Amino acid sequence: MKILIASDLHYRLKQFDWLASQANHCDAIIIAGDMLDISSSMDLSVQIVVMKKYLRKISETTPLLVCSGNHDGNEKNDADEYIAPWLQEARDQQVHVDGDNVFFGSTLITIFPWWDGDVTKMEVSEQFRHASQLEFDKWIWIYHAPPDNSPTSWVGKRFIGDSELNEWIKQYQPDIVVTGHIHESPFKTDGSWADKMGKTWVFNAGSHIGDIPAHIILDLEAMNAEWYSLAGSDSRQLA
Ligand SMILES: [Zn+2]
């Protein structure tokens, strides 16, 4: 099984076009958050209409798994925390979103939403607990922010990672965590697109301009990951 992984496309439609063009060449596509761009002059509601069409289009040929990022919140809950109900509306036969557990054979992929405060964090914590009780051989997480103290969250002078994720990784020891959020980590000295924490591989493909997004091809049979970007390519043998 080959999975194409990208994140933080931030409404660069050419990059979404490219993902759609690759759907024939892989068994699933993951977008690890930040489909939208809250700093754009284009209204978020307009971006959402367009993005729903793109998600549907990409998923016509291959399953698509998408988590929300900090740019994807379009409403707030009662605790004043951003949430992404539009992504729930985008759920479809082949579009899997926040909260979903998706099985490919005995590999479980769990999709976590961006959490913006205590209430949404508790929901994510409960989602970990629930998913951990399912039966699987391999467990892959899709989670927007990379862990702290990892080259995948290195910005050149310090780490900007999610320390809660470090604790969840320690507790549940998944096989692979697919992240994004820190665009520059793979391109900085001492940063990286890949890290190993205990038995867990962590990936952050990074984000850049151009028609082709920085991306990773994860081959679960060969247990190999290849990274491609404007700054060059790299690979890791995972087993
Ligand atoms: Zn981003």
CSV table of C-alpha atoms and ligand atoms in Angstrom, one decimal:
chain,number,residue,atom,x,y,z
A,1,MET,CA,0.0,0.0,0.0
A,2,LYS,CA,1.3,3.4,-1.1
A,3,ILE,CA,0.1,6.5,0.6
A,4,LEU,CA,0.8,10.0,-0.7
A,5,ILE,CA,1.1,12.5,2.1
A,6,ALA,CA,1.1,16.3,2.0
A,7,SER,CA,-0.1,19.1,4.3
A,8,ASP,CA,-0.5,22.8,4.6
A,9,LEU,CA,-1.5,23.4,1.0
A,10,HIS,CA,-3.2,26.6,2.2
A,11,TYR,CA,-5.6,27.0,-0.7
A,12,ARG,CA,-2.8,26.7,-3.3
A,13,LEU,CA,-5.2,25.2,-5.9
A,14,LYS,CA,-2.4,24.2,-8.3
A,15,GLN,CA,-1.1,21.9,-5.5
A,16,PHE,CA,-4.6,20.4,-5.1
A,17,ASP,CA,-4.7,19.9,-8.8
A,18,TRP,CA,-1.4,18.0,-8.6
A,19,LEU,CA,-2.7,15.8,-5.8
A,20,ALA,CA,-5.8,14.9,-7.9
A,21,SER,CA,-3.5,14.1,-10.8
A,22,GLN,CA,-1.6,11.6,-8.6
A,23,ALA,CA,-4.7,9.8,-7.3
A,24,ASN,CA,-4.2,7.0,-9.9
A,25,HIS,CA,-0.7,6.3,-8.6
A,26,CYS,CA,-1.4,5.6,-4.9
A,27,ASP,CA,-3.7,3.7,-2.7
A,28,ALA,CA,-4.7,6.6,-0.5
A,29,ILE,CA,-3.9,10.3,-0.1
A,30,ILE,CA,-3.4,12.1,3.3
A,31,ILE,CA,-3.7,15.9,3.8
A,32,ALA,CA,-2.5,16.6,7.3
A,33,GLY,CA,-4.4,19.8,7.8
A,34,ASP,CA,-4.4,23.5,6.8
A,35,MET,CA,-6.3,23.2,3.5
A,36,LEU,CA,-7.6,26.8,4.0
A,37,ASP,CA,-5.7,30.0,4.4
A,38,ILE,CA,-7.1,32.4,7.0
A,39,SER,CA,-4.7,35.1,6.0
A,40,SER,CA,-6.0,35.1,2.4
A,41,SER,CA,-8.2,38.0,1.2
A,42,MET,CA,-10.6,35.5,-0.1
A,43,ASP,CA,-13.5,34.9,2.3
A,44,LEU,CA,-13.3,31.6,4.2
A,45,SER,CA,-16.8,30.6,3.2
A,46,VAL,CA,-15.8,30.8,-0.5
A,47,GLN,CA,-12.6,28.8,0.2
A,48,ILE,CA,-14.7,26.1,1.8
A,49,VAL,CA,-17.1,25.8,-1.1
A,50,VAL,CA,-14.1,25.3,-3.5
A,51,MET,CA,-12.3,23.0,-1.1
A,52,LYS,CA,-15.2,20.7,-0.7
A,53,LYS,CA,-15.3,20.3,-4.5
A,54,TYR,CA,-11.6,19.5,-4.5
A,55,LEU,CA,-11.8,16.9,-1.7
A,56,ARG,CA,-14.6,15.2,-3.6
A,57,LYS,CA,-12.7,15.4,-6.9
A,58,ILE,CA,-9.4,13.9,-5.4
A,59,SER,CA,-11.4,11.1,-3.7
A,60,GLU,CA,-13.1,10.0,-6.9
A,61,THR,CA,-10.1,7.8,-7.7
A,62,THR,CA,-8.6,7.1,-4.3
A,63,PRO,CA,-9.5,7.3,-0.6
A,64,LEU,CA,-8.7,10.7,0.9
A,65,LEU,CA,-7.9,11.2,4.6
A,66,VAL,CA,-7.9,14.7,5.9
A,67,CYS,CA,-7.5,16.3,9.3
A,68,SER,CA,-8.2,19.9,10.3
A,69,GLY,CA,-5.4,22.4,11.1
A,70,ASN,CA,-5.3,25.7,12.8
A,71,HIS,CA,-6.3,27.4,9.5
A,72,ASP,CA,-9.4,25.2,9.0
A,73,GLY,CA,-11.6,26.3,11.8
A,74,ASN,CA,-14.8,28.1,10.5
A,75,GLU,CA,-16.8,28.2,13.7
A,76,LYS,CA,-16.3,28.3,17.5
A,77,ASN,CA,-17.8,26.0,20.1
A,78,ASP,CA,-19.4,27.1,23.3
A,79,ALA,CA,-15.9,27.3,25.0
A,80,ASP,CA,-14.8,29.8,22.3
A,81,GLU,CA,-12.5,27.3,20.7
A,82,TYR,CA,-12.2,27.0,16.9
A,83,ILE,CA,-13.7,23.9,15.3
A,84,ALA,CA,-14.1,22.8,11.6
A,85,PRO,CA,-17.7,21.6,11.0
A,86,TRP,CA,-17.3,22.2,7.3
A,87,LEU,CA,-14.9,19.3,7.2
A,88,GLN,CA,-17.5,17.1,8.9
A,89,GLU,CA,-19.9,18.1,6.1
A,90,ALA,CA,-17.3,17.0,3.5
A,91,ARG,CA,-17.2,13.4,4.8
A,92,ASP,CA,-18.2,11.0,2.1
A,93,GLN,CA,-17.7,7.4,1.0
A,94,GLN,CA,-14.0,8.1,0.2
A,95,VAL,CA,-13.5,11.3,2.1
A,96,HIS,CA,-12.4,10.5,5.7
A,97,VAL,CA,-12.1,13.4,8.2
A,98,ASP,CA,-11.6,14.4,11.9
A,99,GLY,CA,-12.8,11.7,14.2
A,100,ASP,CA,-12.7,8.8,11.8
A,101,ASN,CA,-11.0,5.4,12.2
A,102,VAL,CA,-10.2,4.0,8.8
A,103,PHE,CA,-9.0,0.4,8.2
A,104,PHE,CA,-6.8,-0.7,5.3
A,105,GLY,CA,-6.5,-4.4,6.0
A,106,SER,CA,-5.1,-4.6,9.5
A,107,THR,CA,-3.7,-1.1,9.4
A,108,LEU,CA,-5.7,1.5,11.3
A,109,ILE,CA,-5.5,5.2,10.4
A,110,THR,CA,-7.0,7.6,13.0
A,111,ILE,CA,-7.7,11.2,12.1
A,112,PHE,CA,-7.5,13.8,14.8
A,113,PRO,CA,-8.9,17.4,14.7
A,114,TRP,CA,-6.9,20.5,15.5
A,115,TRP,CA,-7.6,21.3,19.2
A,116,ASP,CA,-7.8,24.9,20.2
A,117,GLY,CA,-8.4,24.7,24.0
A,118,ASP,CA,-9.3,22.4,26.9
A,119,VAL,CA,-12.7,21.2,25.6
A,120,THR,CA,-11.5,20.1,22.2
A,121,LYS,CA,-8.3,18.7,23.8
A,122,MET,CA,-10.4,16.5,26.1
A,123,GLU,CA,-12.3,15.3,23.0
A,124,VAL,CA,-9.0,14.4,21.3
A,125,SER,CA,-7.8,12.6,24.4
A,126,GLU,CA,-11.0,10.6,24.5
A,127,GLN,CA,-10.5,9.8,20.8
A,128,PHE,CA,-7.1,8.4,21.5
A,129,ARG,CA,-8.4,6.2,24.3
A,130,HIS,CA,-11.3,4.9,22.2
A,131,ALA,CA,-9.2,4.2,19.1
A,132,SER,CA,-6.4,2.5,21.1
A,133,GLN,CA,-9.0,-0.2,22.0
A,134,LEU,CA,-9.6,-1.2,18.4
A,135,GLU,CA,-7.8,-4.2,17.0
A,136,PHE,CA,-5.0,-3.5,14.5
A,137,ASP,CA,-1.4,-4.5,13.5
A,138,LYS,CA,-0.2,-1.0,12.6
A,139,TRP,CA,-1.5,2.3,13.8
A,140,ILE,CA,-1.1,5.5,11.9
A,141,TRP,CA,-2.2,8.9,13.2
A,142,ILE,CA,-3.0,12.0,11.2
A,143,TYR,CA,-2.5,15.0,13.5
A,144,HIS,CA,-1.8,18.5,12.3
A,145,ALA,CA,0.9,19.7,14.8
A,146,PRO,CA,4.2,17.8,15.1
A,147,PRO,CA,5.6,16.8,18.5
A,148,ASP,CA,7.8,19.1,20.5
A,149,ASN,CA,11.6,18.6,20.8
A,150,SER,CA,11.6,16.9,17.4
A,151,PRO,CA,13.4,18.0,14.2
A,152,THR,CA,9.9,17.9,12.6
A,153,SER,CA,9.0,21.0,14.8
A,154,TRP,CA,12.3,22.8,14.5
A,155,VAL,CA,12.0,26.4,13.2
A,156,GLY,CA,15.7,27.2,13.2
A,157,LYS,CA,16.2,28.6,16.7
A,158,ARG,CA,13.7,26.6,18.7
A,159,PHE,CA,11.1,23.9,18.6
A,160,ILE,CA,7.4,24.9,18.2
A,161,GLY,CA,5.8,21.5,18.7
A,162,ASP,CA,2.8,20.1,20.5
A,163,SER,CA,4.0,18.7,23.9
A,164,GLU,CA,0.7,17.0,24.5
A,165,LEU,CA,1.4,14.9,21.4
A,166,ASN,CA,4.7,13.8,22.9
A,167,GLU,CA,2.7,12.4,25.9
A,168,TRP,CA,0.2,10.6,23.6
A,169,ILE,CA,3.0,9.1,21.6
A,170,LYS,CA,4.7,7.9,24.8
A,171,GLN,CA,1.5,6.4,26.0
A,172,TYR,CA,0.2,4.7,22.9
A,173,GLN,CA,3.3,4.2,20.8
A,174,PRO,CA,1.8,4.2,17.3
A,175,ASP,CA,3.8,3.1,14.3
A,176,ILE,CA,3.6,6.4,12.4
A,177,VAL,CA,2.4,9.9,13.0
A,178,VAL,CA,1.7,12.1,10.0
A,179,THR,CA,1.8,15.8,10.8
A,180,GLY,CA,2.4,19.2,9.2
A,181,HIS,CA,1.9,22.7,10.7
A,182,ILE,CA,5.6,23.8,10.9
A,183,HIS,CA,6.2,24.6,7.2
A,184,GLU,CA,9.9,25.2,7.4
A,185,SER,CA,11.1,22.3,9.6
A,186,PRO,CA,12.3,20.1,6.7
A,187,PHE,CA,14.3,22.9,5.2
A,188,LYS,CA,16.1,24.2,8.2
A,189,THR,CA,19.6,23.0,9.4
A,190,ASP,CA,18.9,20.5,12.2
A,191,GLY,CA,15.2,20.3,11.1
A,192,SER,CA,13.8,17.3,9.2
A,193,TRP,CA,10.8,15.8,7.5
A,194,ALA,CA,11.2,12.6,9.5
A,195,ASP,CA,12.0,11.6,13.1
A,196,LYS,CA,11.9,8.5,15.2
A,197,MET,CA,10.6,8.8,18.8
A,198,GLY,CA,10.8,5.4,20.5
A,199,LYS,CA,9.2,3.0,18.0
A,200,THR,CA,7.2,5.7,16.4
A,201,TRP,CA,8.1,7.4,13.1
A,202,VAL,CA,7.0,11.0,12.8
A,203,PHE,CA,6.6,12.8,9.5
A,204,ASN,CA,6.2,16.4,8.5
A,205,ALA,CA,6.5,16.9,4.7
A,206,GLY,CA,6.7,20.7,5.1
A,207,SER,CA,5.1,23.3,3.0
A,208,HIS,CA,6.3,25.5,0.1
A,209,ILE,CA,5.1,27.5,-2.9
A,210,GLY,CA,5.0,26.1,-6.4
A,211,ASP,CA,2.7,23.7,-8.4
A,212,ILE,CA,3.8,20.6,-6.6
A,213,PRO,CA,3.6,20.4,-2.8
A,214,ALA,CA,6.3,19.0,-0.7
A,215,HIS,CA,5.2,15.4,-0.2
A,216,ILE,CA,6.0,12.0,1.2
A,217,ILE,CA,5.4,8.6,-0.5
A,218,LEU,CA,4.9,6.0,2.3
A,219,ASP,CA,5.1,2.4,1.2
A,220,LEU,CA,3.7,0.2,3.9
A,221,GLU,CA,4.8,-3.1,2.3
A,222,ALA,CA,8.4,-2.0,1.7
A,223,MET,CA,8.3,0.0,5.0
A,224,ASN,CA,10.0,2.9,3.2
A,225,ALA,CA,9.3,6.6,3.1
A,226,GLU,CA,10.5,9.0,0.4
A,227,TRP,CA,10.3,12.7,0.7
A,228,TYR,CA,10.2,15.1,-2.3
A,229,SER,CA,10.4,18.9,-2.2
A,230,LEU,CA,11.8,22.0,-4.0
A,231,ALA,CA,14.9,21.5,-1.7
A,232,GLY,CA,15.5,18.0,-2.9
A,233,SER,CA,14.5,14.5,-1.9
A,234,ASP,CA,15.4,12.0,0.9
A,235,SER,CA,14.3,8.6,2.1
A,236,ARG,CA,14.1,6.5,5.2
A,237,GLN,CA,13.9,2.7,5.7
A,238,LEU,CA,11.3,2.3,8.5
A,239,ALA,CA,11.7,-1.3,9.5
B,1,ZN,ZN,0.0,25.7,7.8
